Short mmCIF file of C-alpha atoms in Angstrom, two decimals:
data_model
loop_
_atom_site.label_atom_id
_atom_site.label_comp_id
_atom_site.label_asym_id
_atom_site.label_seq_id
_atom_site.Cartn_x
_atom_site.Cartn_y
_atom_site.Cartn_z
CA MET A 1 -19.79 -12.36 -6.93
CA ILE A 2 -17.09 -15.13 -6.75
CA THR A 3 -13.50 -14.81 -8.03
CA GLU A 4 -11.35 -17.56 -9.23
CA TYR A 5 -8.29 -18.64 -6.94
CA THR A 6 -5.74 -17.75 -9.23
CA ALA A 7 -2.43 -19.30 -7.47
CA LEU A 8 0.18 -19.00 -10.27
CA THR A 9 -0.65 -15.12 -11.29
CA ALA A 10 -1.04 -14.34 -7.62
CA LEU A 11 2.42 -15.71 -6.76
CA ALA A 12 3.94 -14.21 -10.12
CA GLY A 13 2.26 -10.71 -9.60
CA GLY A 14 3.52 -10.76 -5.86
CA ALA A 15 7.00 -11.74 -6.80
CA LEU A 16 6.86 -8.62 -9.18
CA ILE A 17 5.94 -6.26 -6.42
CA GLY A 18 8.70 -7.65 -4.43
CA ALA A 19 11.06 -6.99 -7.42
CA ALA A 20 9.82 -3.52 -7.60
CA ALA A 21 10.43 -3.12 -3.96
CA VAL A 22 14.11 -4.43 -4.36
CA MET A 23 14.44 -2.30 -7.18
CA LEU A 24 13.45 0.94 -5.28
CA MET A 25 15.58 0.12 -2.24
CA GLY A 26 18.88 -1.05 -4.19
CA LEU A 27 18.75 2.00 -6.68
CA THR A 28 17.41 4.84 -4.63
CA GLY A 29 17.60 3.54 -1.05
CA ARG A 30 13.80 4.08 -0.41
CA ILE A 31 10.90 2.04 0.75
CA ALA A 32 8.27 1.15 -1.54
CA GLY A 33 5.47 2.27 0.71
CA VAL A 34 2.99 3.61 -1.51
CA SER A 35 1.02 5.58 1.23
CA GLY A 36 4.17 7.44 2.24
CA ILE A 37 5.26 8.21 -1.27
CA ALA A 38 1.63 9.48 -1.74
CA ALA A 39 1.20 11.60 1.38
CA GLN A 40 4.82 13.27 0.44
CA MET A 41 3.37 14.25 -2.76
CA LEU A 42 1.35 16.86 -0.84
CA PRO A 43 2.86 20.15 -0.11
CA PRO A 44 5.15 21.17 1.58
CA TRP A 45 7.46 19.89 -1.16
CA ASP A 46 11.08 18.70 -0.68
CA GLY A 47 13.61 18.13 -3.40
CA ALA A 48 12.68 14.35 -4.00
CA VAL A 49 9.03 15.09 -4.89
CA ALA A 50 9.47 14.47 -8.54
CA GLY A 51 10.51 11.13 -7.96
CA ARG A 52 7.45 10.52 -5.94
CA PHE A 53 5.13 11.73 -8.78
CA ALA A 54 7.00 9.68 -11.13
CA PHE A 55 6.29 6.49 -9.16
CA VAL A 56 2.81 7.29 -8.75
CA ALA A 57 2.49 8.00 -12.46
CA GLY A 58 4.08 4.75 -13.15
CA LEU A 59 1.34 3.08 -10.80
CA VAL A 60 -1.37 4.96 -13.20
CA ILE A 61 0.33 4.07 -16.34
CA ALA A 62 0.78 0.38 -15.55
CA ALA A 63 -2.84 -0.22 -16.68
CA LEU A 64 -2.28 1.45 -20.09
CA VAL A 65 0.75 -0.48 -20.61
CA VAL A 66 -1.28 -3.80 -19.96
CA ARG A 67 -4.11 -2.58 -22.22
CA VAL A 68 -1.39 -1.67 -25.02
CA THR A 69 0.47 -5.00 -24.84
CA THR A 70 -2.51 -7.54 -24.31
CA GLY A 71 -5.37 -5.42 -25.70
CA SER A 72 -7.41 -6.03 -22.55
CA LEU A 73 -7.59 -5.30 -18.86
CA PRO A 74 -8.30 -7.55 -15.67
CA PRO A 75 -11.68 -6.97 -14.28
CA LEU A 76 -12.32 -4.28 -11.87
CA THR A 77 -15.43 -4.65 -9.68
CA LEU A 78 -16.62 -2.37 -7.13
CA GLU A 79 -19.06 -3.29 -4.62
CA ALA A 80 -19.03 0.06 -2.58
CA GLY A 81 -21.24 2.73 -3.38
CA PRO A 82 -20.23 6.52 -3.66
CA ILE A 83 -20.77 7.16 0.07
CA ALA A 84 -18.79 3.97 1.15
CA LEU A 85 -16.06 4.84 -1.17
CA VAL A 86 -15.53 8.51 0.12
CA ALA A 87 -15.63 7.08 3.67
CA ALA A 88 -13.24 4.31 2.66
CA GLY A 89 -10.87 6.77 0.86
CA LEU A 90 -10.91 9.07 3.96
CA LEU A 91 -10.14 6.21 6.58
CA VAL A 92 -7.57 4.36 4.26
CA GLY A 93 -5.71 7.71 3.89
CA PHE A 94 -5.85 8.84 7.49
CA GLY A 95 -5.01 5.50 8.81
CA ALA A 96 -2.06 4.96 6.76
CA VAL A 97 -0.42 8.00 7.17
CA TRP A 98 -1.24 7.89 10.97
CA GLY A 99 0.31 4.61 11.10
CA ASN A 100 3.11 5.21 8.91
CA GLY A 101 2.29 2.55 6.38
CA CYS A 102 -0.08 0.37 4.36
CA THR A 103 -0.03 -2.70 2.58
CA SER A 104 3.03 -2.27 0.91
CA GLY A 105 5.16 -0.28 3.35
CA HIS A 106 4.32 -2.55 6.34
CA GLY A 107 2.97 -5.65 4.83
CA VAL A 108 5.55 -6.27 2.27
CA CYS A 109 8.70 -4.25 2.95
CA GLY A 110 8.35 -4.20 6.68
CA ILE A 111 7.71 -7.92 7.06
CA ALA A 112 10.33 -8.65 4.82
CA SER A 113 12.67 -6.40 6.97
CA LEU A 114 11.44 -8.28 10.11
CA SER A 115 10.25 -5.18 11.79
CA SER A 116 8.16 -5.67 14.77
CA ARG A 117 6.26 -2.38 14.06
CA SER A 118 5.31 -3.63 10.53
CA ILE A 119 4.14 -7.24 11.65
CA VAL A 120 1.96 -5.56 14.54
CA ALA A 121 0.58 -3.12 12.03
CA THR A 122 -0.18 -5.75 9.40
CA LEU A 123 -1.88 -8.02 11.96
CA VAL A 124 -4.00 -5.30 12.92
CA PHE A 125 -5.15 -3.98 9.70
CA MET A 126 -5.74 -7.63 8.54
CA ALA A 127 -8.02 -7.94 11.62
CA THR A 128 -9.99 -4.76 11.33
CA ALA A 129 -10.24 -5.38 7.56
CA VAL A 130 -11.86 -8.84 8.16
CA ALA A 131 -14.12 -7.83 10.65
CA THR A 132 -15.36 -4.82 8.52
CA THR A 133 -15.89 -6.92 5.64
CA PHE A 134 -17.92 -9.51 7.66
CA LEU A 135 -20.10 -6.76 8.99
CA VAL A 136 -20.72 -5.22 5.47
CA ARG A 137 -21.39 -8.43 3.68
CA HIS A 138 -23.02 -10.46 6.49
CA VAL A 139 -24.58 -8.19 8.98
CA MET A 140 -25.40 -4.85 7.45
CA MET B 1 18.14 9.52 -13.75
CA ILE B 2 16.56 8.72 -10.49
CA VAL B 3 13.29 10.16 -11.43
CA LEU B 4 13.19 7.86 -14.30
CA VAL B 5 14.01 4.73 -12.14
CA GLN B 6 11.07 5.70 -9.84
CA PHE B 7 8.87 5.94 -12.97
CA ILE B 8 9.96 2.46 -14.19
CA VAL B 9 9.50 0.98 -10.59
CA GLY B 10 6.15 2.52 -10.38
CA ILE B 11 4.98 0.66 -13.67
CA VAL B 12 6.42 -2.68 -12.40
CA PHE B 13 4.76 -2.40 -9.02
CA GLY B 14 1.56 -1.74 -10.98
CA LEU B 15 2.05 -4.51 -13.26
CA GLY B 16 2.57 -6.68 -10.18
CA LEU B 17 -0.71 -5.52 -8.74
CA LEU B 18 -2.80 -6.20 -12.06
CA LEU B 19 -1.17 -9.66 -12.64
CA SER B 20 -1.83 -10.60 -9.08
CA GLY B 21 -5.34 -9.55 -9.21
CA MET B 22 -4.98 -7.45 -6.12
CA SER B 23 -6.05 -4.20 -8.42
CA ASN B 24 -9.64 -5.74 -8.53
CA PRO B 25 -11.25 -4.52 -5.02
CA GLN B 26 -13.63 -7.46 -5.34
CA LYS B 27 -10.89 -10.08 -5.22
CA VAL B 28 -9.46 -8.65 -2.02
CA LEU B 29 -12.81 -8.53 -0.52
CA ASN B 30 -13.37 -12.06 -1.36
CA PHE B 31 -10.14 -12.66 0.57
CA LEU B 32 -10.92 -10.82 3.48
CA ASP B 33 -14.41 -12.50 3.85
CA LEU B 34 -13.60 -15.32 5.88
CA ALA B 35 -17.08 -16.34 6.43
CA ALA B 36 -17.08 -17.47 2.54
CA ILE B 37 -14.58 -20.52 3.69
CA ARG B 38 -17.70 -22.36 4.98
CA SER B 39 -20.02 -21.11 2.49
CA GLY B 40 -17.69 -21.52 -0.48
CA GLY B 41 -16.36 -18.80 -2.64
CA TRP B 42 -13.23 -17.60 -0.42
CA ASP B 43 -10.61 -16.68 -2.66
CA PRO B 44 -7.18 -17.32 -0.67
CA SER B 45 -5.04 -15.62 -3.63
CA LEU B 46 -3.81 -12.66 -1.50
CA ILE B 47 -1.77 -14.93 0.73
CA LEU B 48 0.20 -16.10 -2.28
CA VAL B 49 0.55 -12.41 -3.47
CA MET B 50 1.84 -11.72 -0.09
CA ALA B 51 3.96 -14.88 0.03
CA GLY B 52 5.74 -13.74 -3.43
CA ALA B 53 6.19 -10.15 -2.52
CA VAL B 54 7.60 -10.77 1.04
CA GLY B 55 9.76 -13.72 -0.23
CA VAL B 56 11.52 -11.62 -3.02
CA THR B 57 11.93 -8.76 -0.93
CA PHE B 58 13.25 -10.58 1.98
CA ALA B 59 15.77 -12.21 -0.36
CA GLY B 60 16.57 -9.00 -2.27
CA PHE B 61 16.95 -6.78 0.83
CA ARG B 62 19.27 -9.31 2.25
CA LEU B 63 21.64 -8.79 -0.88
CA ILE B 64 21.24 -5.23 -1.14
CA PHE B 65 22.09 -4.51 2.55
CA ARG B 66 25.53 -6.02 1.97
CA ARG B 67 26.34 -2.72 0.28
CA GLN B 68 26.97 0.41 2.08
CA ARG B 69 24.70 2.62 -0.01
CA PRO B 70 22.24 2.38 -2.70
CA LEU B 71 23.39 2.66 -6.52
CA LEU B 72 21.97 5.74 -7.28
CA SER B 73 21.82 7.56 -3.81
CA ASP B 74 24.00 8.21 -1.19
CA ARG B 75 22.36 6.40 1.72
CA PHE B 76 19.45 4.05 2.43
CA GLN B 77 16.48 5.88 4.03
CA LEU B 78 14.91 3.38 6.42
CA PRO B 79 12.20 4.10 8.92
CA PRO B 80 13.55 5.73 12.05
CA SER B 81 11.42 4.53 14.57
CA GLN B 82 11.29 0.96 15.77
CA THR B 83 9.18 1.73 19.01
CA LEU B 84 5.64 0.22 19.61
CA ASP B 85 3.47 3.39 20.31
CA TRP B 86 0.07 3.74 20.26
CA ARG B 87 -0.20 5.10 16.84
CA ILE B 88 1.14 1.82 15.42
CA ALA B 89 -2.19 0.15 16.58
CA THR B 90 -4.55 3.02 15.96
CA GLY B 91 -3.42 3.88 12.51
CA PRO B 92 -3.67 0.37 10.76
CA ALA B 93 -6.79 -0.20 12.79
CA ILE B 94 -8.45 2.84 10.99
CA PHE B 95 -6.67 1.83 7.67
CA GLY B 96 -8.10 -1.71 7.97
CA ILE B 97 -11.60 -0.63 8.42
CA GLY B 98 -11.24 1.59 5.27
CA TRP B 99 -9.68 -1.42 3.37
CA GLY B 100 -12.35 -3.83 4.31
CA LEU B 101 -15.24 -1.29 3.36
CA ALA B 102 -14.37 -0.94 -0.23
CA GLY B 103 -11.40 -3.39 -0.89
CA ILE B 104 -9.05 -0.75 -1.99
CA CYS B 105 -5.60 0.28 -0.52
CA PRO B 106 -3.29 2.98 -1.67
CA GLY B 107 -1.39 1.08 -4.61
CA PRO B 108 -4.33 -0.32 -6.34
CA ALA B 109 -6.13 2.89 -6.06
CA PHE B 110 -3.64 4.67 -8.11
CA VAL B 111 -3.46 1.66 -10.69
CA ASP B 112 -7.24 1.62 -10.81
CA LEU B 113 -7.06 5.26 -11.57
CA GLY B 114 -5.57 4.26 -14.80
CA TYR B 115 -8.91 2.51 -15.79
CA GLY B 116 -10.34 6.10 -16.01
CA SER B 117 -13.17 5.23 -13.41
CA PRO B 118 -14.69 8.30 -11.78
CA ALA B 119 -15.54 6.24 -8.65
CA ILE B 120 -12.00 5.41 -8.45
CA ALA B 121 -11.15 9.18 -8.71
CA LEU B 122 -13.52 10.03 -5.68
CA PHE B 123 -11.93 7.25 -3.83
CA VAL B 124 -8.51 8.72 -4.31
CA ILE B 125 -9.40 12.31 -3.66
CA ALA B 126 -10.97 11.14 -0.50
CA MET B 127 -7.67 9.16 0.52
CA MET B 128 -5.43 12.16 -0.34
CA ILE B 129 -7.75 14.39 2.07
CA GLY B 130 -7.43 11.66 4.67
CA MET B 131 -3.63 11.76 4.31
CA ALA B 132 -3.30 15.29 4.63
CA ALA B 133 -5.67 15.55 7.82
CA ALA B 134 -3.30 12.82 9.47
CA ARG B 135 -0.17 14.54 8.59
CA MET B 136 -1.77 17.99 9.92
CA LEU B 137 -2.79 16.29 13.06
CA ALA B 138 0.83 14.52 13.44
CA ASN B 139 2.37 17.84 13.15
CA ARG B 140 0.33 19.49 15.54
CA GLN B 141 0.99 16.81 18.13
CA HIS B 142 4.85 16.74 17.39
CA ARG B 143 4.73 20.67 17.80
CA GLY B 144 2.77 20.25 21.04
CA SER B 145 5.21 17.82 22.50
CA MET B 146 8.29 19.92 21.60
CA ALA B 147 6.56 23.00 23.33
CA MET B 148 6.31 20.82 26.33
CA GLY B 149 10.18 20.02 26.28
CA GLN B 150 9.68 16.11 25.30
CA SER B 151 11.98 14.96 22.71
CA SER B 152 10.21 12.74 20.10
#
């Protein structure tokens, strides 16, 4: 199904994501990389684990905040079935930790820091994601 | 205090994902589907999300790093390694396959969990298992290379 090209909200939402990354670095000194934060919620736990749970709880609660303040939620449409979702989850989780970052850590904070590792990582995951989407939507 | 800050930053981050539309897997897939450029229906929104996020972060980081330390902590915790090893190609390659399969990456996965959808919960559980597996494998390799007397 076609989704609308939403230039203004995309730019504003992106700026808000950037603002969150700047806040986290400026206040706590940490990279806003969601996969790194999530992976370190798993044991063994260190002294900083409460903050990681708090950050992820904030992500989950954001939807509730939007629903309470605006009365509705943006659409959420899943194209993948249960088996594809499990496979995708395993690959996303494994790959993000194996490559030390995901779309937020490498794609936003890393590129903004002009890290060559993050630029390589972002180009690689963009390429395999585009190839996979092509296979799933047009070949399989 | 620092835990409360992280909670609020999580909410701001999540609001950004919701406002940008990137919390909707279909919108992400409609960007990744480059074949739709010719057939119509390609959604370039993600480029502007990236532009907004990278632009603000680039400017913000430059201001922040003029300081010796963050406001609420004693030091900046930046990634230690800047070397290009084989993990920096293979990890993202695997990550991208999973991202292209469902249109969900870790940030939106947690935001979408707030919708109360069991399908998203399934994805998040699988993602955490995948993360645990990668951590175990990385630790085993690390111990292996330490045992052989290599520094890593």
